[in-house]
Phi, psi and omega in degrees: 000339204274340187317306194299335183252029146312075211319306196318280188328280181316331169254011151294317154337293163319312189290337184286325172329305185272337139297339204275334185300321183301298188298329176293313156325285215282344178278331184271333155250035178192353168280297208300318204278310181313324184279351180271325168331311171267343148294343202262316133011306187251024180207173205234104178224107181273105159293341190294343153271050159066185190294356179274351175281352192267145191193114182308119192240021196061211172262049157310319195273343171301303176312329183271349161278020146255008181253354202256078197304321166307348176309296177302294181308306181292350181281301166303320165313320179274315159323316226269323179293345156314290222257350178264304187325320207273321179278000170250351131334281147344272183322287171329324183296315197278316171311335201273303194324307177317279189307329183299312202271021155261203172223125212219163214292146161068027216283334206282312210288322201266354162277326177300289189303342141310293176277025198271309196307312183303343160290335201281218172275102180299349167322294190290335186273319172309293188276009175277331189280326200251323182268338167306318165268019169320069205328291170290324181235011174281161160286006161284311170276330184312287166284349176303325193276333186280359201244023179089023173271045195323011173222001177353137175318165187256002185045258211269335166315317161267102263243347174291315226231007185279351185260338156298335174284314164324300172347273195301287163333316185280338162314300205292334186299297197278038154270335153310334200275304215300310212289299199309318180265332147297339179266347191267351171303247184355320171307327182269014190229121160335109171332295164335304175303353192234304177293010148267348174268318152342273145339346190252334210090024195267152197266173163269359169299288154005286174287321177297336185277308190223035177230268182008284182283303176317333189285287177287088184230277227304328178264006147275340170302307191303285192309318197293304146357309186257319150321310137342273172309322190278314189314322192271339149279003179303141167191345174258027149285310201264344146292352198247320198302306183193036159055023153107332173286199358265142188046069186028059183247016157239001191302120173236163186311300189260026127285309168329281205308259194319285196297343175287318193261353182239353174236350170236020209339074163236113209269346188276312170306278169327314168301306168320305202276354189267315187297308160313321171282334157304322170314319184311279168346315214290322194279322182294292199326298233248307166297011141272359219258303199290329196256021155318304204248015135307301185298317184280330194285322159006278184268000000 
């Protein structure tokens, strides 16, 4: 009794009280499941019996991802989509960010509309995309052929050009998000600086090369950091685009992961092959992490 008339006590109390619907949530979808997750890892489980399907396989299922090509191969994917999305996403962003933040006719209407697409429904945006890249009626070979091009590309038709076709869409999604936090970058950098390099003579080439881009490290870190990380998660463009073909040549790492577990069901393979990729993440993070303030003193 003497606790309950403890102001301290109580009003702590309270607080864990006003936490707890929350901690409950989080223990029960997002705690529980990561940790059954990683039980799963070590065992061969058809869910489709219940808790009765499961059987301890050790790291079998680890051993069976060097055997496994389609791995590799989606592991290639993810790179490649990694290494053209993310810096040119960036660049576009910042160029673009640049020209908003002068001053040009329609700049608030011409910034929405730039950022419209990264609001919009990536479903919906995936299958707008998929008729545009129609190899025969879309309307992209539709002009290509009207400006003399008699072969257009086959886009999502073709296992040369479809993760490239992925590619470009998913560019065209995130450069608003790219444009929008590079333009709140530009805000923080000092006037001064440009009249006075003004004053030097520096061109403007100049000034984006060495007051600019070094000024925007720190928001740039920012971007890659987040970029990064969603690259190596893509997945409902290449489930909606083009189901990882043709002939798995769009197949990434978290579409694999789904079909190994809702359509062969193997769930245990699959938890494995999700933790390597949480692995991946966990390690590029944490050396952009390490090479932060090495990378900024740099510039």
């Amino acid at each position: 009794m003497k606790l309950w008339h403890n102001a301290k006590f109580r009003e702590q109390l309270a607080g864990y009280l006003f936490i707890l619907p929350n901690f409950a949530g989080y223990l029960l979808f997002v705690l529980l499941p990561i940790l059954f997750s990683l039980y799963l890892v070590f065992v061969d489980w058809e869910y489709l019996k219940g808790f009765a399907g499961i059987k301890w396989v050790g790291l079998d299922n680890f051993r069976a991802l060097a055997d496994d090509p389609k791995f590799t191969k989606s592991l290639q994917h993810n790179l490649l989509f990694t290494a053209i999305s993310v810096p040119a996403s960036m660049v576009i962003g910042l160029l673009l960010a640049v020209v908003m933040n002068k001053y040009v006719y329609f700049k608030n209407t011409l910034r929405t509309l730039i950022f419209l697409p990264y609001m919009s429904s990536l479903a919906a945006v995936s299958v707008i995309w998929s008729i545009l890249y129609n190899s025969t009626s879309g309307p992209i070979n539709a002009f290509l052929r009207s400006i003399g091009i008699a072969h257009p590309p086959g886009w999502l038709a073709s296992p040369h050009s479809s993760m490239y076709a992925i590619i470009i869409m998913s560019v065209w999604m995130t450069i608003g998000y790219t444009m929008v936090i590079y333009l709140a970058g530009l805000q923080g950098i000092s006037k001064d600086l440009y009249e006075a390099s003004e004053i030097d003579g520096a061109s403007k080439a100049r000034q984006l090369l060495q007051i600019t881009i070094p000024m925007l490290t720190p928001t740039t870190f920012l971007i890659l950091v987040t970029q990064l990380i969603w690259s190596f998660q893509v997945f409902a463009p290449v489930a909606i685009m083009s189901q990882g073909g043709p002939i798995d040549s769009s197949m990434v790492l978290s579409y694999h992961i789904y079909l190994q577990a809702f359509r062969f069901y193997k769930m245990g393979y699959a938890a494995a092959m999700s933790w390597v990729l949480f692995a991946i993440i966990f390690v590029v993070t944490i050396i952009q992490w390490q090479s932060q303030k090495r990378w900024q003193n740099h510039f």
